[in-house]
């Protein structure tokens, strides 16, 4: 019996897709760069079904590609070229299994979207603090598998910091129920850490126990105009000293990034013109008056210190939304203008200005016709350094220079003890970076982990490890 | 050449101890329960020396027991019975290699004490938020290897949450330099997670890159008297809703625990008499007036809700110290009164009252002559459930009932989806718990990790894994 027939035997009706019009969305990545055929797409509804699929595929030596909302930017959840493989989508595993309002925890299945998780928490006056543009489509299982970042990492940490426990189907088809709801548990190696950010190479996450927080009761948001890159760092330091972890957002928006965003957004007025911008937000449990007062004090200190040229503070939720939209509009505007060769680097925070200058110099020297679009998360040292094609050209025209562009940007980050993939992960698209930048000893340790858990290399092969 | 002579050849003068009066403190655990001989104690000063020691011992098949400040409570850093082994103390690795006031990071070597790390941070107006009683002796390498908890986990997380990177000597003697200072780095498996809480089974931590925070500018502290166990939970919830992560301490102190503490402490007046007590502290970056106001609002809500019978708020730093000392005095008082069979369990927070009642019932039934001393960290669901010998008897007299006592307490936690070792780890003393309570699949995964990294079982054998 062939593998598709075997899987049909195992699973409910309509849980095995083979028609090209059905499978194609699962075979193609979010950015439409990678598309390779799968033998079929399976849509299990339970961890037991996932386990049965793993066993059948293991025996047949057919690779399994786990997929969440397929919003990843490095093609980690779609097939690779030239392998017998199936896509296993978690989208039908959608239960909220538990909600604990005292312990501030929630147990959810992998297929819920991030937005659904946020809304389920908010309905009980709680908060799940991971947040980014694709949250309406991204699924919690994929978010955990990729240790997603986003806008509020500087205060709340990446997704890793929000996970208390996992249910995982191992490559041999066994189910690990590690769905603890505990804040502390030092009983042996912390196994869940292997699967968080593991990109589906060691196991398939089918459910997670999440850490929630009480919903914040007040926010204060401002957009500052700055003159130099050093101003951005000085402003960040002042905000952090005044507000500590109440500083929940501190985003850098270069001049060109702001132009892309404003050019794209409807109904958002240009705030003021500056060389570059910093978007800051404080959140907390005080009253609105108190948090606005804290923001004003910090901004006054920044004006006094001369690191802010101009500033507007949102006076109501509508104005706040408009400011947040200017940040979110950057990627949308970039895409509408034809896209870019994207990078996602991190450096120590103090090195941000010098890193940006080094990037600008290298691009001016080697790719002078291309246009830089830089923005990012100051408090995480995380910069999105995107290179747009010359006016009149498409992204496709950059194809043969793409590898050289990426190599140039990644080397600048790595030379400053930085990361060549801060929050997007490796998938298929950053494997060249792993080969180029990772010390042999790290690749050895990672391969030792893969061998220890997936001897047959059946789970998501061709991703992460060169 | 024998191993001691070989090690003397490798290392500086006075770096290899063999005289019993020199080695004995390294061979005996903090609680003086386990003491087994080592061939020698080595005191390397650099990661290169640690690496050389590992290579020599690997070749000779002599086990290596890494040791920090030797303040662990489960004998994880001292020799086991009947093995050729050496103790490798990190106490001479004491440099602060880097301090980054912009990125709020510090790179320190393993042998600095926690207090020295805290003080180095404080000298630059920063804060390293791990804190517990033994901080004057505990070393940062050991703290990371055991993922230590303490008093402020509910807001800042365990030690794991404070680590950005590690330098580790692997069992084969290779040195992994993973001392990144980045807040985000999604380039492959997060290898440092293996060694955090790894209890020295997979590698020896020689240095760490730590995450700091701006020092808080204000604190407000109160001791509340409560009537029922449910009051403690209700008070915690109210505090959390009012203050969020500004609630940096929420400690449960049972009546008997308070008596032990007050009986032991000099110059601390009895605050008031209650059935049990909750010690709360808020910290933040507001002014002192604002944070005291926040505390008062929350406590007034608790008084209105009837979950607090009596309360005192510290009016100055001296009064604050006295309140904190009542919490710290519990363990000291217990020790002065002859010690106890100790347990360190965690349960979901809502299950705390019922867990305490179940423990009280089980002890009353099976060990009615013994005296319970219960205290712990409400926000972590973490209870220290200690059983003191009957009046007139010593801890030694409990020896033959000890295993049964521990089995009773651990089962109560595990039956409530809890942990039998919340923050102390496994070491030698909780291995029976691993065998009794851990599912086979978890032990399999842990052993697979051990095999993948330490094929010859040379690093800290006889610890953690049954």
Tab-separated table of C-alpha atoms in Angstrom, chain B residues 36-327:
chain	number	residue	atom	x	y	z
B	36	UNK	CA	32.683	10.588	49.908
B	37	UNK	CA	36.372	10.751	49.014
B	38	UNK	CA	37.784	12.300	45.851
B	39	UNK	CA	41.223	11.416	44.455
B	40	UNK	CA	41.970	15.129	44.666
B	41	UNK	CA	40.415	18.587	44.373
B	42	UNK	CA	41.568	20.759	41.468
B	43	UNK	CA	41.333	24.562	41.407
B	44	UNK	CA	41.766	25.735	37.810
B	45	UNK	CA	42.009	29.440	37.009
B	46	UNK	CA	41.100	29.404	33.314
B	47	UNK	CA	38.785	27.615	30.909
B	48	UNK	CA	41.884	26.231	29.189
B	49	UNK	CA	42.937	24.563	32.427
B	50	UNK	CA	39.433	23.155	32.899
B	51	UNK	CA	39.630	21.776	29.364
B	52	UNK	CA	43.024	20.178	30.016
B	53	UNK	CA	41.693	18.563	33.208
B	54	UNK	CA	38.696	17.135	31.313
B	55	UNK	CA	40.951	15.626	28.664
B	56	UNK	CA	43.267	13.951	31.176
B	57	UNK	CA	40.368	12.612	33.233
B	58	UNK	CA	38.535	11.428	30.125
B	59	UNK	CA	41.546	9.418	29.033
B	60	UNK	CA	42.011	7.952	32.531
B	61	UNK	CA	38.254	7.344	32.922
B	62	UNK	CA	38.223	9.285	36.164
B	63	UNK	CA	34.948	11.094	36.824
B	64	UNK	CA	34.850	14.879	37.273
B	65	UNK	CA	32.493	16.522	39.794
B	66	UNK	CA	32.109	20.260	39.081
B	67	UNK	CA	31.561	22.371	42.179
B	68	UNK	CA	30.539	25.981	42.766
B	69	UNK	CA	29.972	27.433	46.234
B	70	UNK	CA	28.779	24.026	47.483
B	71	UNK	CA	25.588	25.531	48.885
B	72	UNK	CA	23.237	23.191	47.009
B	73	UNK	CA	20.666	21.318	49.065
B	74	UNK	CA	20.665	18.040	47.096
B	75	UNK	CA	24.383	17.086	47.134
B	76	UNK	CA	24.761	17.650	43.405
B	77	UNK	CA	28.282	19.097	43.619
B	78	UNK	CA	30.059	16.573	45.830
B	79	UNK	CA	31.371	13.054	45.131
B	80	UNK	CA	29.174	9.966	45.067
B	81	UNK	CA	30.039	6.666	46.695
B	82	UNK	CA	32.451	4.203	45.177
B	83	UNK	CA	33.784	5.922	42.037
B	84	UNK	CA	37.261	7.140	41.080
B	85	UNK	CA	36.538	10.860	40.841
B	86	UNK	CA	37.943	14.324	41.358
B	87	UNK	CA	36.253	17.532	42.459
B	88	UNK	CA	36.751	20.459	40.083
B	89	UNK	CA	36.080	23.695	41.951
B	90	UNK	CA	35.521	26.855	39.914
B	91	UNK	CA	36.277	29.152	42.858
B	92	UNK	CA	39.460	30.599	41.332
B	93	UNK	CA	37.750	31.740	38.134
B	94	UNK	CA	36.714	35.171	39.338
B	95	UNK	CA	37.048	37.766	36.589
B	96	UNK	CA	34.400	40.169	35.415
B	97	UNK	CA	35.245	40.050	31.736
B	98	UNK	CA	32.818	42.666	30.437
B	99	UNK	CA	30.256	45.183	31.622
B	100	UNK	CA	27.909	46.799	29.100
B	101	UNK	CA	25.862	49.622	30.662
B	102	UNK	CA	23.932	50.246	27.439
B	103	UNK	CA	22.887	46.680	26.747
B	104	UNK	CA	22.544	45.929	30.473
B	105	UNK	CA	24.785	42.876	30.300
B	106	UNK	CA	27.764	41.562	32.241
B	107	UNK	CA	30.124	38.684	31.451
B	108	UNK	CA	31.419	36.985	34.585
B	109	UNK	CA	33.429	33.897	35.375
B	110	UNK	CA	31.841	30.987	37.199
B	111	UNK	CA	33.502	31.453	40.583
B	112	UNK	CA	32.099	34.849	41.542
B	113	UNK	CA	29.558	34.636	44.325
B	114	UNK	CA	25.987	35.719	43.691
B	115	UNK	CA	26.482	38.590	46.113
B	116	UNK	CA	29.572	39.762	44.231
B	117	UNK	CA	27.585	39.703	40.997
B	118	UNK	CA	24.746	41.654	42.623
B	119	UNK	CA	27.212	44.209	44.001
B	120	UNK	CA	29.048	44.631	40.700
B	121	UNK	CA	25.700	45.316	39.040
B	122	UNK	CA	24.569	47.691	41.797
B	123	UNK	CA	27.805	49.681	41.526
B	124	UNK	CA	26.634	50.685	38.038
B	125	UNK	CA	23.008	51.327	39.057
B	126	UNK	CA	21.940	47.965	37.621
B	127	UNK	CA	20.333	44.945	39.211
B	128	UNK	CA	20.855	41.184	38.919
B	129	UNK	CA	17.540	39.996	40.291
B	130	UNK	CA	18.357	36.485	41.560
B	131	UNK	CA	18.354	36.523	45.371
B	132	UNK	CA	18.286	33.895	48.124
B	133	UNK	CA	19.694	33.181	51.569
B	134	UNK	CA	23.033	31.593	50.576
B	135	UNK	CA	23.956	34.380	48.136
B	136	UNK	CA	27.149	35.227	50.007
B	137	UNK	CA	28.591	31.777	49.246
B	138	UNK	CA	26.720	30.441	46.212
B	139	UNK	CA	28.699	30.912	42.987
B	140	UNK	CA	27.201	32.083	39.725
B	141	UNK	CA	28.345	28.985	37.815
B	142	UNK	CA	26.582	26.701	40.260
B	143	UNK	CA	23.545	28.950	40.333
B	144	UNK	CA	23.204	28.624	36.574
B	145	UNK	CA	23.939	24.882	36.599
B	146	UNK	CA	21.100	24.405	39.074
B	147	UNK	CA	18.757	27.079	37.665
B	148	UNK	CA	18.403	28.533	41.148
B	149	UNK	CA	15.157	30.227	42.190
B	150	UNK	CA	14.739	32.368	45.291
B	151	UNK	CA	12.623	35.262	46.416
B	152	UNK	CA	11.869	37.234	43.252
B	153	UNK	CA	11.098	34.552	40.679
B	154	UNK	CA	7.435	35.528	40.340
B	155	UNK	CA	8.447	38.777	38.681
B	156	UNK	CA	11.878	38.174	37.165
B	157	UNK	CA	11.889	34.406	36.522
B	158	UNK	CA	14.423	31.811	37.650
B	159	UNK	CA	18.128	32.032	36.880
B	160	UNK	CA	17.424	30.632	33.401
B	161	UNK	CA	15.704	33.888	32.478
B	162	UNK	CA	18.820	35.924	33.379
B	163	UNK	CA	21.313	34.117	31.116
B	164	UNK	CA	22.156	35.383	27.634
B	165	UNK	CA	25.164	33.187	26.899
B	166	UNK	CA	27.631	30.680	28.317
B	167	UNK	CA	31.176	29.482	28.011
B	168	UNK	CA	31.226	25.739	28.603
B	169	UNK	CA	33.901	23.049	28.669
B	170	UNK	CA	32.417	19.911	27.122
B	171	UNK	CA	33.097	16.386	28.423
B	172	UNK	CA	35.578	15.805	25.574
B	173	UNK	CA	37.586	18.857	26.662
B	174	UNK	CA	36.507	21.210	23.884
B	175	UNK	CA	35.623	24.769	24.910
B	176	UNK	CA	32.375	26.221	23.588
B	177	UNK	CA	32.433	30.009	23.548
B	178	UNK	CA	28.753	30.877	23.552
B	179	UNK	CA	29.159	34.182	25.398
B	180	UNK	CA	26.707	36.162	23.284
B	181	UNK	CA	25.306	39.391	24.749
B	182	UNK	CA	22.196	39.354	22.546
B	183	UNK	CA	18.573	39.588	23.578
B	184	UNK	CA	17.539	37.674	20.462
B	185	UNK	CA	19.376	34.997	18.519
B	186	UNK	CA	17.377	32.365	16.633
B	187	UNK	CA	20.256	30.662	14.841
B	188	UNK	CA	19.602	26.985	15.503
B	189	UNK	CA	18.922	25.121	18.742
B	190	UNK	CA	19.426	27.292	21.831
B	191	UNK	CA	22.368	25.271	23.154
B	192	UNK	CA	22.831	27.203	26.394
B	193	UNK	CA	19.496	25.848	27.648
B	194	UNK	CA	21.085	22.388	27.929
B	195	UNK	CA	23.610	23.536	30.519
B	196	UNK	CA	21.300	25.831	32.503
B	197	UNK	CA	19.838	23.532	35.139
B	198	UNK	CA	21.944	20.708	33.642
B	199	UNK	CA	23.585	20.083	37.036
B	200	UNK	CA	26.994	19.697	35.407
B	201	UNK	CA	26.085	16.484	33.570
B	202	UNK	CA	26.627	17.814	30.033
B	203	UNK	CA	29.412	20.371	30.461
B	204	UNK	CA	31.172	22.648	32.926
B	205	UNK	CA	30.083	26.290	32.877
B	206	UNK	CA	33.204	28.472	33.132
B	207	UNK	CA	31.688	31.882	32.349
B	208	UNK	CA	28.305	33.453	31.650
B	209	UNK	CA	26.818	36.466	29.929
B	210	UNK	CA	24.137	37.804	32.268
B	211	UNK	CA	21.108	39.982	31.639
B	212	UNK	CA	20.886	42.930	34.021
B	213	UNK	CA	18.151	45.513	34.603
B	214	UNK	CA	18.209	49.097	35.764
B	215	UNK	CA	18.209	49.105	39.569
B	216	UNK	CA	14.723	49.702	40.925
B	217	UNK	CA	14.326	53.126	42.475
B	218	UNK	CA	11.607	52.369	45.007
B	219	UNK	CA	10.251	49.521	47.070
B	220	UNK	CA	7.268	49.056	49.337
B	221	UNK	CA	7.009	46.116	51.707
B	222	UNK	CA	4.265	44.807	53.963
B	223	UNK	CA	3.473	41.863	56.181
B	224	UNK	CA	-0.138	40.715	56.225
B	225	UNK	CA	-1.798	38.416	58.739
B	226	UNK	CA	-4.300	35.960	57.283
B	227	UNK	CA	-6.836	33.531	58.703
B	228	UNK	CA	-7.274	30.862	56.051
B	229	UNK	CA	-5.055	29.435	53.320
B	230	UNK	CA	-7.538	30.709	50.758
B	231	UNK	CA	-6.816	34.228	52.048
B	232	UNK	CA	-3.225	33.837	50.857
B	233	UNK	CA	-4.388	33.047	47.327
B	234	UNK	CA	-6.968	35.839	47.294
B	235	UNK	CA	-4.350	38.325	48.517
B	236	UNK	CA	-1.868	37.166	45.873
B	237	UNK	CA	-4.461	37.617	43.125
B	238	UNK	CA	-5.381	41.103	44.271
B	239	UNK	CA	-1.751	42.164	44.514
B	240	UNK	CA	-1.023	40.734	41.070
B	241	UNK	CA	-4.017	42.424	39.468
B	242	UNK	CA	-3.113	45.782	41.023
B	243	UNK	CA	0.629	45.636	40.510
B	244	UNK	CA	1.415	43.082	37.783
B	245	UNK	CA	5.129	42.398	37.573
B	246	UNK	CA	5.796	45.154	40.108
B	247	UNK	CA	4.847	42.469	42.650
B	248	UNK	CA	8.388	41.205	43.183
B	249	UNK	CA	7.830	39.179	46.354
B	250	UNK	CA	4.850	37.240	47.710
B	251	UNK	CA	5.937	34.818	50.405
B	252	UNK	CA	3.832	32.475	52.492
B	253	UNK	CA	4.870	32.016	56.133
B	254	UNK	CA	2.885	29.520	58.201
B	255	UNK	CA	2.334	30.165	61.918
B	256	UNK	CA	4.943	27.568	62.981
B	257	UNK	CA	7.437	28.962	60.440
B	258	UNK	CA	7.036	32.467	61.909
B	259	UNK	CA	7.575	31.089	65.436
B	260	UNK	CA	10.813	29.380	64.341
B	261	UNK	CA	12.039	32.590	62.760
B	262	UNK	CA	11.098	34.936	65.629
B	263	UNK	CA	12.508	32.507	68.190
B	264	UNK	CA	15.830	32.665	66.399
B	265	UNK	CA	16.181	36.309	65.358
B	266	UNK	CA	17.703	38.939	67.609
B	267	UNK	CA	16.228	42.439	67.652
B	268	UNK	CA	13.171	41.643	65.563
B	269	UNK	CA	9.905	42.352	67.335
B	270	UNK	CA	6.876	40.148	66.836
B	271	UNK	CA	4.715	42.095	64.370
B	272	UNK	CA	1.335	40.685	65.426
B	273	UNK	CA	-0.055	37.215	65.894
B	274	UNK	CA	-1.921	35.550	63.063
B	275	UNK	CA	-2.750	32.064	61.856
B	276	UNK	CA	-0.348	32.609	58.963
B	277	UNK	CA	1.417	35.460	57.186
B	278	UNK	CA	2.073	36.774	53.695
B	279	UNK	CA	5.083	38.993	53.017
B	280	UNK	CA	4.629	41.187	49.928
B	281	UNK	CA	6.930	43.619	48.213
B	282	UNK	CA	6.430	45.907	45.234
B	283	UNK	CA	9.409	47.327	43.344
B	284	UNK	CA	9.560	49.765	40.519
B	285	UNK	CA	10.889	52.847	38.857
B	286	UNK	CA	8.318	55.301	40.094
B	287	UNK	CA	8.931	57.448	43.141
B	288	UNK	CA	8.651	55.963	46.626
B	289	UNK	CA	5.381	57.829	47.176
B	290	UNK	CA	3.829	56.315	44.058
B	291	UNK	CA	4.851	52.736	44.854
B	292	UNK	CA	3.683	53.037	48.472
B	293	UNK	CA	0.424	54.389	47.162
B	294	UNK	CA	0.067	51.385	44.846
B	295	UNK	CA	0.751	49.014	47.749
B	296	UNK	CA	-1.765	50.772	49.987
B	297	UNK	CA	-4.456	50.657	47.320
B	298	UNK	CA	-3.919	46.940	46.828
B	299	UNK	CA	-3.887	46.237	50.570
B	300	UNK	CA	-7.036	48.317	51.097
B	301	UNK	CA	-8.729	46.232	48.434
B	302	UNK	CA	-7.570	43.123	50.316
B	303	UNK	CA	-8.902	44.457	53.623
B	304	UNK	CA	-12.216	45.288	51.926
B	305	UNK	CA	-12.339	41.787	50.448
B	306	UNK	CA	-11.752	40.349	53.893
B	307	UNK	CA	-8.692	38.296	52.956
B	308	UNK	CA	-6.355	40.221	55.245
B	309	UNK	CA	-6.899	40.394	59.019
B	310	UNK	CA	-4.000	42.640	59.981
B	311	UNK	CA	-1.203	44.380	58.136
B	312	UNK	CA	1.915	46.457	58.710
B	313	UNK	CA	3.705	48.438	56.053
B	314	UNK	CA	7.421	49.095	56.490
B	315	UNK	CA	7.930	52.828	57.032
B	316	UNK	CA	11.650	52.895	56.357
B	317	UNK	CA	14.557	50.734	55.269
B	318	UNK	CA	15.169	49.452	58.800
B	319	UNK	CA	11.598	48.228	59.117
B	320	UNK	CA	11.791	46.709	55.655
B	321	UNK	CA	14.944	44.792	56.587
B	322	UNK	CA	13.252	43.462	59.703
B	323	UNK	CA	10.323	42.133	57.667
B	324	UNK	CA	12.610	40.493	55.103
B	325	UNK	CA	14.632	39.002	57.968
B	326	UNK	CA	11.534	37.273	59.351
B	327	UNK	CA	11.338	35.378	56.057
